[in-house]
Amino acid sequence: MSTLLLNLDFGEPPPKKALEGNAKHRKFVKKRRFLERRGFLNKKNQHPSKVPKLHPDPPKKGEAPRVDGTWKVSPLPKKKTAASSSGPEQSLDRKAAVPWLTPAPSQKAGSVVAKVDLLGEFQSALPKTRSHPARSQKKGPQKNPTQKNAPQNSTQSRLENKCSGASQKTPGKMVAIDCEMVGTGPKGHVSSLARCSIVNYHGDVLYDEYVLPPCHIVDYRTRWSGIRKQHMVNATPFKVARSQILKILAGKIVVGHAIHNDFKALQYSHPKSLTRDTSHIPPLNRKAECPENATVSLKCLTKKLLNRDIQVGKSGHSSVEDAQATMELYKLVEVEWEQHLAQNPPKD
């Protein structure tokens, strides 16, 4: 056998390669490396996961301090999430580092890589949304299916509804009036207001005053008016009484018998749509078995329809009694007459 000779050099290892460049460059490189170790400068061409933290957090349980100022993270237990058991998105590599989601600490070769359940961490970082309870739907009145096929209300039914609605408002918006006049002017031929009475829908007296005419009274007409000289002693002046009466009549349905005479004495004109004259209501005449177009006296209508005697004796008429009788007569034909007026509204 030939002798195998080995030339082994057990001398000192070759010296480390000295820093290249002049003294100024070597000083700059040393200073840069010092700042890199302290974490004030980032190393060139370094992966983001290798960059040391400038302000490392205090150590937690299971962490050990490192030489470069970072902390060694112990492996975390895997989280079991319901979302990780199904779906194509769960095939992600959980060991992969996602810098924008969980910044990895600086690690050297041979260190343990922290295993983090990225999907579980991502879901836990999302804001929790509250499940709103289903809003209770407002249940409106259930419509009867048969109502769809039913025809619309006829004209007569609409008028009845309108009249029934009007009759519900009449107690507060309807009054009856009656006036008594005396003679003034040449030979007492001018009729002037001497008494006025107003009652409500139920016959209660709202106003009843003797009125002093602005002109000298020539004929008291006591046989019909019931006015005497003593009634004018403390009577209300015409202007004051007229102002009080018009306030009561404003906006109300006014019922009267031959009511144009009362308005003439008041020197007032009421809207025709709010005026009901019992001397020109054909249904009332038919009930009394009188010609429809005839002007029947209040005394006659009251006797036939209400079976009551008014305007009897020589003491004269009572304006309160006449106003109450007028309202009662109107009530007898109120629904029928209001239907007629709804079809044929009077023109003012």
Coordinates of N, CA and C in Angstrom, one line a residue, residues 103-306:
P103 N -48.2 42.2 12.9 CA -46.8 42.4 12.7 C -46.0 41.4 13.5
A104 N -45.1 40.7 12.8 CA -44.2 39.7 13.4 C -43.0 40.3 14.1
P105 N -42.6 39.8 15.2 CA -41.4 40.4 15.9 C -40.1 39.9 15.1
S106 N -39.0 40.6 15.3 CA -37.8 40.3 14.7 C -37.3 39.0 15.2
Q107 N -36.9 38.0 14.4 CA -36.5 36.7 14.8 C -35.2 36.4 14.0
K108 N -34.4 35.6 14.7 CA -33.2 35.1 14.1 C -33.4 33.6 13.6
A109 N -32.4 33.1 12.9 CA -32.6 31.8 12.4 C -32.5 30.8 13.6
G110 N -33.4 29.8 13.5 CA -33.5 28.8 14.6 C -34.5 29.2 15.7
S111 N -35.1 30.4 15.7 CA -36.1 30.7 16.7 C -37.4 30.1 16.3
V112 N -38.2 30.0 17.4 CA -39.6 29.4 17.1 C -40.5 30.4 16.5
V113 N -41.1 30.0 15.5 CA -42.1 30.9 14.8 C -43.4 30.8 15.5
A114 N -44.0 31.9 15.9 CA -45.3 31.9 16.6 C -46.4 31.5 15.6
K115 N -47.2 30.5 16.0 CA -48.3 30.1 15.2 C -49.6 30.8 15.6
V116 N -50.1 31.5 14.7 CA -51.3 32.3 15.0 C -52.4 31.9 14.1
D117 N -53.6 31.7 14.6 CA -54.8 31.4 13.8 C -55.2 32.7 13.2
L118 N -54.8 33.0 12.0 CA -55.0 34.2 11.3 C -56.5 34.5 11.1
L119 N -57.2 33.5 10.7 CA -58.6 33.7 10.4 C -59.4 34.0 11.7
G120 N -59.0 33.3 12.8 CA -59.7 33.5 14.1 C -59.4 34.9 14.6
E121 N -58.1 35.4 14.4 CA -57.7 36.7 14.9 C -58.4 37.8 14.1
F122 N -58.5 37.5 12.7 CA -59.2 38.5 11.9 C -60.6 38.7 12.2
Q123 N -61.3 37.5 12.5 CA -62.7 37.6 12.9 C -62.9 38.3 14.2
S124 N -62.0 38.1 15.1 CA -62.1 38.7 16.4 C -61.9 40.2 16.4
A125 N -61.1 40.6 15.4 CA -60.8 42.1 15.2 C -61.9 42.8 14.6
L126 N -62.8 42.1 13.9 CA -63.9 42.8 13.2 C -64.9 43.3 14.2
P127 N -65.5 44.5 14.0 CA -66.5 45.0 14.9 C -67.7 44.1 14.9
K128 N -68.2 43.9 16.1 CA -69.4 43.0 16.3 C -70.6 43.7 15.9
T129 N -71.4 43.1 15.1 CA -72.7 43.7 14.7 C -73.8 43.0 15.5
R130 N -74.7 43.9 16.0 CA -75.8 43.4 16.7 C -76.9 43.0 15.8
S131 N -77.5 41.9 16.0 CA -78.7 41.4 15.2 C -79.9 42.1 15.7
H132 N -80.5 42.9 14.8 CA -81.7 43.7 15.1 C -82.9 42.7 15.1
P133 N -83.7 42.8 16.1 CA -84.9 42.0 16.0 C -85.8 42.4 14.9
A134 N -86.5 41.5 14.4 CA -87.5 41.8 13.3 C -88.5 42.8 13.7
R135 N -88.7 43.8 12.9 CA -89.6 44.8 13.3 C -91.0 44.3 13.2
S136 N -91.8 44.6 14.2 CA -93.2 44.1 14.2 C -94.0 44.9 13.2
Q137 N -94.5 44.3 12.2 CA -95.3 45.0 11.2 C -96.6 45.4 11.8
K138 N -97.0 46.7 11.5 CA -98.2 47.2 12.0 C -99.4 46.5 11.2
K139 N -100.2 45.9 11.9 CA -101.3 45.3 11.3 C -102.5 46.3 11.2
G140 N -102.7 46.6 10.0 CA -103.9 47.5 9.7 C -105.2 46.8 9.8
P141 N -106.2 47.4 9.7 CA -107.5 46.8 9.7 C -107.7 45.8 8.5
Q142 N -108.0 44.6 8.8 CA -108.1 43.6 7.7 C -109.3 43.9 6.8
K143 N -109.0 43.9 5.6 CA -110.1 44.3 4.6 C -110.9 43.0 4.3
N144 N -112.1 43.1 4.3 CA -112.9 42.0 3.9 C -112.8 41.8 2.4
P145 N -112.5 40.6 1.9 CA -112.4 40.5 0.4 C -113.6 40.8 -0.3
T146 N -114.8 40.7 0.3 CA -116.0 40.9 -0.4 C -116.2 42.4 -0.6
Q147 N -115.4 43.3 0.1 CA -115.5 44.7 0.0 C -115.0 45.2 -1.4
K148 N -114.0 44.4 -1.9 CA -113.4 44.8 -3.2 C -114.5 44.7 -4.3
N149 N -115.4 43.8 -4.2 CA -116.4 43.6 -5.3 C -117.6 44.5 -5.0
A150 N -117.7 45.0 -3.8 CA -118.9 45.8 -3.5 C -118.8 47.2 -4.2
P151 N -119.8 47.7 -4.7 CA -119.8 49.0 -5.4 C -119.7 50.1 -4.5
Q152 N -119.2 51.2 -5.0 CA -119.1 52.4 -4.1 C -120.5 52.9 -3.7
N153 N -120.4 53.7 -2.5 CA -121.7 54.2 -2.0 C -122.4 55.0 -3.0
S154 N -123.7 54.9 -3.1 CA -124.5 55.6 -4.0 C -124.6 57.1 -3.5
T155 N -125.1 57.9 -4.3 CA -125.3 59.3 -4.0 C -126.2 59.5 -2.8
Q156 N -127.2 58.7 -2.7 CA -128.1 58.8 -1.5 C -127.4 58.5 -0.2
S157 N -126.6 57.4 -0.2 CA -125.9 57.0 1.0 C -124.9 58.0 1.4
R158 N -124.2 58.6 0.4 CA -123.3 59.7 0.8 C -124.0 60.9 1.4
L159 N -125.1 61.2 0.8 CA -125.8 62.3 1.4 C -126.3 62.1 2.8
E160 N -126.7 60.8 3.0 CA -127.2 60.4 4.4 C -126.0 60.6 5.3
N161 N -124.8 60.1 4.9 CA -123.7 60.2 5.8 C -123.4 61.7 6.1
K162 N -123.5 62.5 5.0 CA -123.2 63.9 5.2 C -124.2 64.6 6.1
C163 N -125.4 64.2 5.9 CA -126.5 64.8 6.8 C -126.4 64.3 8.2
S164 N -126.0 63.0 8.4 CA -125.8 62.5 9.7 C -124.7 63.2 10.4
G165 N -123.6 63.5 9.6 CA -122.4 64.2 10.2 C -122.8 65.7 10.5
A166 N -123.7 66.3 9.7 CA -124.1 67.6 9.9 C -125.0 67.7 11.1
S167 N -125.9 66.7 11.3 CA -126.8 66.7 12.4 C -126.0 66.5 13.8
Q168 N -124.8 65.9 13.7 CA -124.0 65.8 14.9 C -123.4 67.1 15.3
K169 N -123.2 68.0 14.4 CA -122.6 69.3 14.7 C -123.6 70.4 14.9
T170 N -124.9 70.1 14.5 CA -125.9 71.2 14.6 C -126.2 71.7 16.0
P171 N -126.1 70.8 17.1 CA -126.4 71.4 18.4 C -125.6 72.6 18.8
G172 N -124.4 72.7 18.4 CA -123.6 73.8 18.7 C -123.5 74.9 17.6
K173 N -124.0 74.6 16.4 CA -123.9 75.5 15.3 C -125.3 75.9 14.8
M174 N -126.3 75.6 15.4 CA -127.7 76.0 14.9 C -128.4 76.7 16.0
V175 N -129.1 77.8 15.6 CA -129.9 78.6 16.5 C -131.2 79.0 15.7
A176 N -132.2 79.3 16.5 CA -133.5 79.8 16.0 C -133.7 81.2 16.5
I177 N -134.2 82.1 15.7 CA -134.4 83.5 16.0 C -135.8 83.9 15.7
D178 N -136.3 84.9 16.5 CA -137.6 85.5 16.3 C -137.5 86.9 16.8
C179 N -138.0 87.9 16.1 CA -138.0 89.3 16.5 C -139.4 89.8 16.5
E180 N -139.6 90.8 17.4 CA -140.9 91.6 17.4 C -140.6 93.0 17.1
M181 N -141.5 93.6 16.3 CA -141.2 94.9 15.8 C -142.4 95.9 16.2
V182 N -142.0 97.1 16.3 CA -142.9 98.2 16.5 C -142.9 99.2 15.3
G183 N -144.0 100.1 15.2 CA -144.0 101.0 14.1 C -143.4 102.3 14.3
T184 N -142.5 102.7 13.4 CA -141.8 104.0 13.5 C -142.0 104.7 12.2
G185 N -141.6 105.9 12.1 CA -141.6 106.7 10.9 C -143.0 107.2 10.6
P186 N -143.3 107.7 9.4 CA -144.6 108.3 9.0 C -145.7 107.3 9.3
K187 N -146.7 107.7 10.1 CA -147.8 106.9 10.5 C -147.5 105.5 11.0
G188 N -146.2 105.3 11.4 CA -145.8 104.0 12.0 C -145.7 102.9 11.0
H189 N -145.5 103.2 9.7 CA -145.4 102.1 8.7 C -144.1 101.5 8.6
V190 N -143.1 102.0 9.3 CA -141.7 101.4 9.3 C -141.6 100.5 10.5
S191 N -141.2 99.2 10.2 CA -141.1 98.2 11.2 C -139.7 98.3 11.8
S192 N -139.6 98.6 13.1 CA -138.3 98.7 13.8 C -138.2 97.6 14.9
L193 N -137.0 97.1 15.2 CA -136.8 96.1 16.1 C -137.1 96.6 17.5
A194 N -137.9 95.8 18.3 CA -138.2 96.1 19.7 C -137.9 95.0 20.6
R195 N -137.8 93.7 20.1 CA -137.4 92.6 21.0 C -136.8 91.5 20.1
C196 N -135.8 90.9 20.6 CA -135.1 89.8 19.9 C -134.9 88.6 20.8
S197 N -135.2 87.4 20.4 CA -135.0 86.2 21.2 C -134.3 85.2 20.3
I198 N -133.3 84.5 20.9 CA -132.5 83.5 20.2 C -132.4 82.3 21.1
V199 N -132.7 81.1 20.5 CA -132.6 79.8 21.3 C -131.7 78.9 20.5
N200 N -131.1 77.9 21.3 CA -130.2 77.0 20.6 C -131.0 75.8 20.1
Y201 N -130.3 74.8 19.7 CA -130.9 73.6 19.0 C -131.9 72.9 20.0
H202 N -131.6 73.0 21.3 CA -132.5 72.3 22.2 C -133.5 73.2 22.8
G203 N -133.6 74.4 22.3 CA -134.7 75.3 22.8 C -134.3 76.2 24.0
D204 N -133.1 76.1 24.4 CA -132.6 76.9 25.5 C -132.4 78.4 25.1
V205 N -132.8 79.3 25.9 CA -132.7 80.7 25.5 C -131.2 81.2 25.6
L206 N -130.7 81.7 24.5 CA -129.4 82.3 24.4 C -129.4 83.8 24.6
Y207 N -130.5 84.4 24.1 CA -130.6 85.9 24.1 C -132.0 86.3 24.1
D208 N -132.4 87.2 24.9 CA -133.8 87.7 24.9 C -133.7 89.1 25.6
E209 N -133.8 90.1 24.7 CA -133.7 91.5 25.2 C -134.7 92.4 24.4
Y210 N -135.2 93.4 25.2 CA -136.0 94.5 24.6 C -135.0 95.5 24.0
V211 N -135.4 96.0 22.8 CA -134.5 96.8 22.0 C -135.1 98.2 21.8
L212 N -134.4 99.3 22.1 CA -134.9 100.6 21.9 C -134.6 101.1 20.5
P213 N -135.6 101.3 19.6 CA -135.3 101.7 18.3 C -134.7 103.1 18.2
P214 N -133.9 103.4 17.2 CA -133.2 104.7 17.1 C -134.2 105.8 16.8
C215 N -135.4 105.5 16.3 CA -136.4 106.5 15.9 C -137.6 106.5 16.9
H216 N -138.4 107.5 16.9 CA -139.5 107.6 17.8 C -140.6 106.6 17.4
I217 N -141.1 105.9 18.5 CA -142.1 104.8 18.3 C -143.5 105.5 18.1
V218 N -144.1 105.2 17.0 CA -145.4 105.7 16.7 C -146.5 104.7 17.1
D219 N -146.3 103.4 16.8 CA -147.2 102.4 17.1 C -146.5 101.2 17.7
Y220 N -147.0 100.8 18.9 CA -146.3 99.7 19.6 C -146.8 98.4 19.1
R221 N -147.9 98.3 18.4 CA -148.4 97.1 17.9 C -148.6 96.0 18.9
T222 N -149.0 96.3 20.1 CA -149.1 95.5 21.2 C -149.9 94.2 20.9
R223 N -150.9 94.3 20.1 CA -151.7 93.1 19.9 C -150.9 92.0 19.2
W224 N -149.9 92.3 18.4 CA -149.1 91.3 17.8 C -147.7 91.2 18.4
S225 N -147.1 92.3 18.7 CA -145.7 92.3 19.2 C -145.7 92.1 20.7
G226 N -146.7 92.4 21.5 CA -146.7 92.3 22.9 C -145.8 93.4 23.6
I227 N -145.4 94.4 22.8 CA -144.5 95.5 23.3 C -145.4 96.6 23.9
R228 N -145.0 97.1 25.1 CA -145.7 98.2 25.7 C -144.7 99.3 26.0
K229 N -145.2 100.4 26.4 CA -144.3 101.6 26.7 C -143.4 101.3 27.8
Q230 N -143.8 100.6 28.8 CA -142.9 100.3 30.0 C -141.7 99.4 29.6
H231 N -141.9 98.7 28.6 CA -140.7 97.8 28.1 C -139.6 98.6 27.6
M232 N -139.8 99.8 27.1 CA -138.8 100.6 26.5 C -138.0 101.4 27.5
V233 N -138.4 101.4 28.8 CA -137.7 102.3 29.7 C -136.3 101.8 29.9
N234 N -136.0 100.6 30.1 CA -134.7 100.0 30.3 C -134.2 99.2 29.1
A235 N -134.7 99.4 28.0 CA -134.4 98.6 26.8 C -133.0 98.9 26.3
T236 N -132.4 98.0 25.7 CA -131.0 98.1 25.1 C -131.0 98.9 23.9
P237 N -130.1 99.9 23.7 CA -130.1 100.7 22.5 C -129.9 99.8 21.3
F238 N -130.4 100.2 20.1 CA -130.4 99.3 18.9 C -129.0 98.9 18.5
K239 N -128.0 99.9 18.5 CA -126.7 99.6 18.1 C -126.0 98.6 19.0
V240 N -126.2 98.7 20.3 CA -125.6 97.7 21.2 C -126.2 96.4 21.0
A241 N -127.6 96.3 20.9 CA -128.2 95.0 20.8 C -127.9 94.4 19.5
R242 N -127.8 95.1 18.4 CA -127.4 94.6 17.1 C -126.0 93.9 17.1
S243 N -125.1 94.6 17.8 CA -123.7 94.1 17.9 C -123.7 92.8 18.7
Q244 N -124.5 92.7 19.8 CA -124.6 91.4 20.6 C -125.2 90.3 19.8
I245 N -126.3 90.6 19.0 CA -127.0 89.6 18.2 C -126.1 89.0 17.1
L246 N -125.4 89.9 16.4 CA -124.6 89.4 15.3 C -123.4 88.6 15.7
K247 N -122.9 88.8 16.9 CA -121.9 87.9 17.5 C -122.4 86.5 17.7
I248 N -123.7 86.4 18.1 CA -124.2 85.1 18.3 C -124.5 84.4 17.0
L249 N -125.0 85.1 16.0 CA -125.3 84.5 14.7 C -124.1 84.2 13.8
A250 N -123.0 84.8 14.1 CA -121.8 84.6 13.2 C -121.5 83.1 13.1
G251 N -121.4 82.6 11.8 CA -121.0 81.3 11.5 C -122.0 80.2 11.9
K252 N -123.2 80.5 12.3 CA -124.2 79.5 12.7 C -125.3 79.4 11.6
I253 N -125.9 78.2 11.7 CA -127.1 78.0 10.9 C -128.3 78.6 11.6
V254 N -129.0 79.5 11.0 CA -130.0 80.3 11.6 C -131.4 79.8 11.1
V255 N -132.3 79.4 12.0 CA -133.6 79.0 11.6 C -134.6 80.1 12.0
G256 N -135.6 80.3 11.2 CA -136.6 81.3 11.5 C -137.8 81.1 10.6
H257 N -138.9 81.7 10.9 CA -140.1 81.7 10.1 C -140.3 83.0 9.5
A258 N -140.3 83.1 8.1 CA -140.3 84.4 7.4 C -139.1 85.2 7.9
I259 N -138.0 84.6 7.9 CA -136.8 85.1 8.6 C -136.3 86.4 7.9
H260 N -136.7 86.6 6.7 CA -136.2 87.8 6.0 C -136.7 89.1 6.7
N261 N -137.9 89.0 7.3 CA -138.4 90.2 8.1 C -137.5 90.4 9.3
D262 N -137.0 89.4 10.0 CA -136.2 89.6 11.1 C -134.8 90.2 10.7
F263 N -134.3 89.7 9.6 CA -133.0 90.2 9.2 C -133.1 91.7 8.7
K264 N -134.3 92.0 8.2 CA -134.5 93.4 7.7 C -134.6 94.3 8.9
A265 N -135.2 93.9 10.0 CA -135.3 94.7 11.2 C -133.9 94.8 11.9
L266 N -133.0 93.8 11.7 CA -131.7 93.9 12.3 C -130.7 94.6 11.3
Q267 N -131.2 94.9 10.1 CA -130.3 95.6 9.1 C -129.1 94.7 8.9
Y268 N -129.4 93.4 8.6 CA -128.4 92.4 8.5 C -128.7 91.4 7.4
S269 N -127.7 90.9 6.7 CA -127.9 89.8 5.7 C -127.1 88.6 6.0
H270 N -127.8 87.5 6.3 CA -127.1 86.2 6.7 C -126.9 85.4 5.4
P271 N -125.8 84.6 5.3 CA -125.6 83.8 4.1 C -126.7 82.8 3.9
K272 N -127.2 82.7 2.7 CA -128.3 81.8 2.4 C -128.0 80.3 2.7
S273 N -126.8 79.9 2.5 CA -126.4 78.5 2.8 C -126.5 78.2 4.3
L274 N -126.5 79.2 5.1 CA -126.7 79.0 6.6 C -128.0 79.5 7.1
T275 N -129.0 79.6 6.2 CA -130.3 80.1 6.6 C -131.4 79.0 6.3
R276 N -132.2 78.8 7.3 CA -133.3 77.8 7.1 C -134.6 78.5 7.5
D277 N -135.5 78.7 6.5 CA -136.7 79.4 6.6 C -137.9 78.4 6.6
T278 N -138.5 78.2 7.8 CA -139.6 77.2 7.9 C -140.8 77.6 7.1
S279 N -140.9 78.8 6.6 CA -142.1 79.2 5.8 C -141.9 78.8 4.3
H280 N -140.7 78.3 4.0 CA -140.4 77.9 2.6 C -139.7 76.5 2.6
I281 N -140.3 75.6 3.3 CA -139.8 74.2 3.3 C -140.9 73.3 2.9
P282 N -140.9 72.8 1.6 CA -142.0 72.0 1.1 C -142.3 70.8 1.9
P283 N -141.3 70.0 2.4 CA -141.6 68.8 3.2 C -142.4 69.1 4.4
L284 N -142.2 70.3 5.0 CA -143.0 70.7 6.2 C -144.4 71.0 5.8
N285 N -144.6 71.6 4.7 CA -146.0 71.8 4.3 C -146.7 70.5 3.9
R286 N -146.0 69.6 3.4 CA -146.6 68.3 3.1 C -147.0 67.5 4.3
K287 N -146.2 67.6 5.3 CA -146.5 67.0 6.6 C -147.8 67.6 7.2
A288 N -147.9 68.9 7.0 CA -149.1 69.6 7.5 C -150.3 69.6 6.6
E289 N -150.1 68.8 5.5 CA -151.2 68.7 4.4 C -151.6 70.0 3.9
C290 N -150.6 70.8 3.6 CA -150.8 72.1 3.0 C -150.1 72.1 1.6
P291 N -150.5 73.1 0.7 CA -149.8 73.2 -0.5 C -148.3 73.4 -0.3
E292 N -147.5 72.8 -1.1 CA -146.0 72.9 -0.9 C -145.5 74.3 -1.1
N293 N -146.0 75.0 -2.1 CA -145.5 76.3 -2.4 C -146.2 77.4 -1.6
A294 N -147.1 77.1 -0.8 CA -147.9 78.1 0.0 C -147.1 78.5 1.2
T295 N -147.3 79.8 1.7 CA -146.7 80.3 2.9 C -147.6 80.1 4.0
V296 N -147.4 79.1 4.8 CA -148.3 78.8 6.0 C -147.8 79.5 7.2
S297 N -148.7 80.0 8.0 CA -148.3 80.7 9.2 C -147.7 79.8 10.2
L298 N -146.8 80.4 11.1 CA -146.2 79.6 12.2 C -147.2 79.0 13.1
K299 N -148.3 79.8 13.4 CA -149.3 79.4 14.3 C -150.0 78.1 13.7
C300 N -150.3 78.1 12.4 CA -151.0 77.0 11.8 C -150.1 75.7 11.8
L301 N -148.9 75.9 11.4 CA -147.9 74.7 11.4 C -147.7 74.1 12.8
T302 N -147.6 75.0 13.8 CA -147.4 74.5 15.1 C -148.6 73.7 15.6
K303 N -149.8 74.2 15.2 CA -151.0 73.5 15.7 C -151.2 72.2 15.0
K304 N -150.9 72.1 13.7 CA -151.1 70.8 13.0 C -150.0 69.8 13.3
L305 N -148.8 70.2 13.4 CA -147.6 69.3 13.5 C -147.2 69.1 14.9
L306 N -147.3 70.1 15.8 CA -146.9 70.0 17.2 C -148.0 69.9 18.1

